[in-house]
Amino acid sequence: MASDDIVCQLCGVAFAIGRLRCATEPTEAAWDFTGHWHVNADTYDLCEEGSGCEIIERDLEGRSRSNILEHISGPGCISRSGYSGQRISLKEMKGCRSIQCLVQKEPDWEPQPDDQDFELESDYFLTGVGCSQPDRGPLNISKTARHGADNFYLFNLIDDNFVVGTTNYDTIALPFHPACFEIFKKVSQLRLGNIDVEGLWYWRALEGTYEGFFVKFPRDFAVRTVYNQGTPVYGPFWQHEPGSEYLVANPIEIPGFSALLKNPTGSVGYRGSNKFVFYRHSQKLKDPKATNHDAPLRPKSLHSTDPFMKLSAELSDMVLACLSSKDIANLRLASSVFRQLPTILFRRLLLEEMPWFWEARGMPLEDTNWYDVYRKVKSCWLFKGLQNRKRIWKDVEEVVRRIGKYRQEGKVGCQVEI
């Protein structure tokens, strides 16, 4: 990746993403880093014999003969000029090149009907959504312009020529994927109690050096790989490393994920009196008519040396409420009292250990089998979008943590010299 490439300020992934289609996909499923044409045959030599890749001719009006040979991705494709259609679908990549920016208001700024509350209450607003470019600008989004902002420059890094709070800095747009900003809104509201776009603006200013943004910020390993261990890579494009396709998967619109959580037979969403999970098979054999909710919460024993036997059900629940899933698993090995667990316990574990699974907050409290939901979410990493959502949430959590820190230090909202 070139040192002046523009990436999402929140997730660190480039906007200039290319894609190689496989033989069964239509021509529009392929594009190069500019978002046009296709990945040409120049990258074919990188793929080993037996990769299944092939070269075909494309009929592109206005292009010379040297540019109409297209690299079609095979199962063993290792091209780094685009992500392979063999490994990630077109639907999964939806929005990977979309770019939106935060811009500071001009003195004559006026509200519009589609403004969000944070835009009305702060000194910043969102631009329209455009398609990416490989460098810092200017970005022209005249077709989707908001508040007349249709042409501006993009910067991830702020150098000595800028001073926050002055005109030369305030005209610089802060870029991100629209999906990543939606995650920022959720995290900021959850952790700070508001959507702190001013804090986001100043965070870029305070840490907007190459070392601060690309080297020291704790990005996912797959993202840091293209930064070449913290030194600029003087190649022209983002390096599309095979195996890192999840980095460009849409973290909100995840094909197939919502269907997984909907089950009319009651395996996930259900109505009834089932309250516990892990009903022991031996008890079931003694009473074939027994169901999970009929089973006792704790085994009965007059001569047990288990100290937890002395606790009431209420105290046992209080113990569980203080423990992580790993601690609970260990406790179940140590004490038979906790062989069965209340289903509602897994809602807490979902909210605390998987805050990026925000769908849990909208599920019915009583009519949801929380254990089944927990189990399915834990085991569904075949969904690249969910894997990417977790990664982005972690990055944004760190951004928001730093915003909170700078607010406490009084560094947000004042002039900052870079």
Phi, psi and omega in degrees: 000132180289153185292342179256010174297148178262133179236169176294127182296337184266315185255348176081003182265142182293157174271333184279074183259134177253167181213135173258128179275157172267172190297335183271358184262155179288166183299327182289355178275004180235141175201159178266189185296340179278348183092003181238173175053237184196172173280121188276184188286354181299333184269359185294326184297340180289335184274134183287159176297133184096001179290339183089358178288157178212164179247130177230161177271140177245139178267092182247113182297130176087002180254146180288165182299329183290347184247012184254011175264123185252139176275113177264128186283133173255176182303331182256021183297133178237020179299141176253015178267356178183158177279140186282134175294348175287336187248342179212134184279164178298320179296322180295330183272006183307126176084006184292338179257000182287140182225135177225156185226156170260131183228146178279143183292145170277162181302331182264016181298136178232143182293154176234160184301332183267009179293141174273163185303318182294335177287322179289328187265349183242183178265017186227154178215165180268141172280180171286178180261129178238182177256150193292169173217159187278354181225192192280354173132191003286150179262125181253116178233047185301331182288334183238021186300143173240138178055030177075003180274099185233000181205114185203165180263148183248136178219130168273324186250147180242124183255191186292350181278355184243144173232121181297134181100358178245165187299320185295334177273323187291347178271001182268126182278146178256114190267149175198162170289138176306321179295322179293324178292326175298322177291321176302317180300318180294315183291316181298318178296321182290317186267326185251346180086003178200168177268097191271079179286332175296318177298322178297317180300315182284332176299317176301319181294319185282335181236024188274036172260164178300316181295317182292319186273317186264332187259306188277335181290131187283074179285164172302146182303320182297328178285315181296335180301320182284349175274002177055049177058039171093004177244144181301136175264116186274041170263167188278337191227167167301136180272111183279080185291126175303134183100347180253023184300332182298339181298337182247012178279139180297123184276356182247308177268094187252108182304126176087346185288316180296325179294328179296327184274352178256122180217102184295343181280348176102007180290328177250295176269131184208163174240141181149189186253016178297122184240342186231159176233168181068040176295126186289138183298325181297323178291326180295324180293325180291328181222088184301338182274352183291149175238174182305317185284346176277337185292142179292147180292327182227146178291155180257130179206131181273344186235027182284143174262006180288114181296335181288346177297336183280347182278145173287167178299323180295317179292324177298319178295324179294323176297313180298326183293344182260359189248151174279172180298322179295317179294323179294320178299319178293322180295323179294331176286332185271333185221130179287346178301328186256020177298322174260146181231143177295135182302323183297338178303326185285344172292315178299317180296322177298312184292324183275319186263342178227061182298339177288347175270073186289344177301334182298330182289342181258003181276145179302133184296314187270335188258021181241133174277091189295330178294317180296319177297313180302313181297318183290320180293322180295333187253012187251042180284003170290344177277105182297326180296323179290321176299319179289324179300316179299318179298312182294319179302318180297315178298314183291324174304318180292320176300312182294323177300318180290325175299314178301320179297314181292329176293317178298328180275359178074025183262358178259130177098003180234168181292131181237125175272128183279000000 
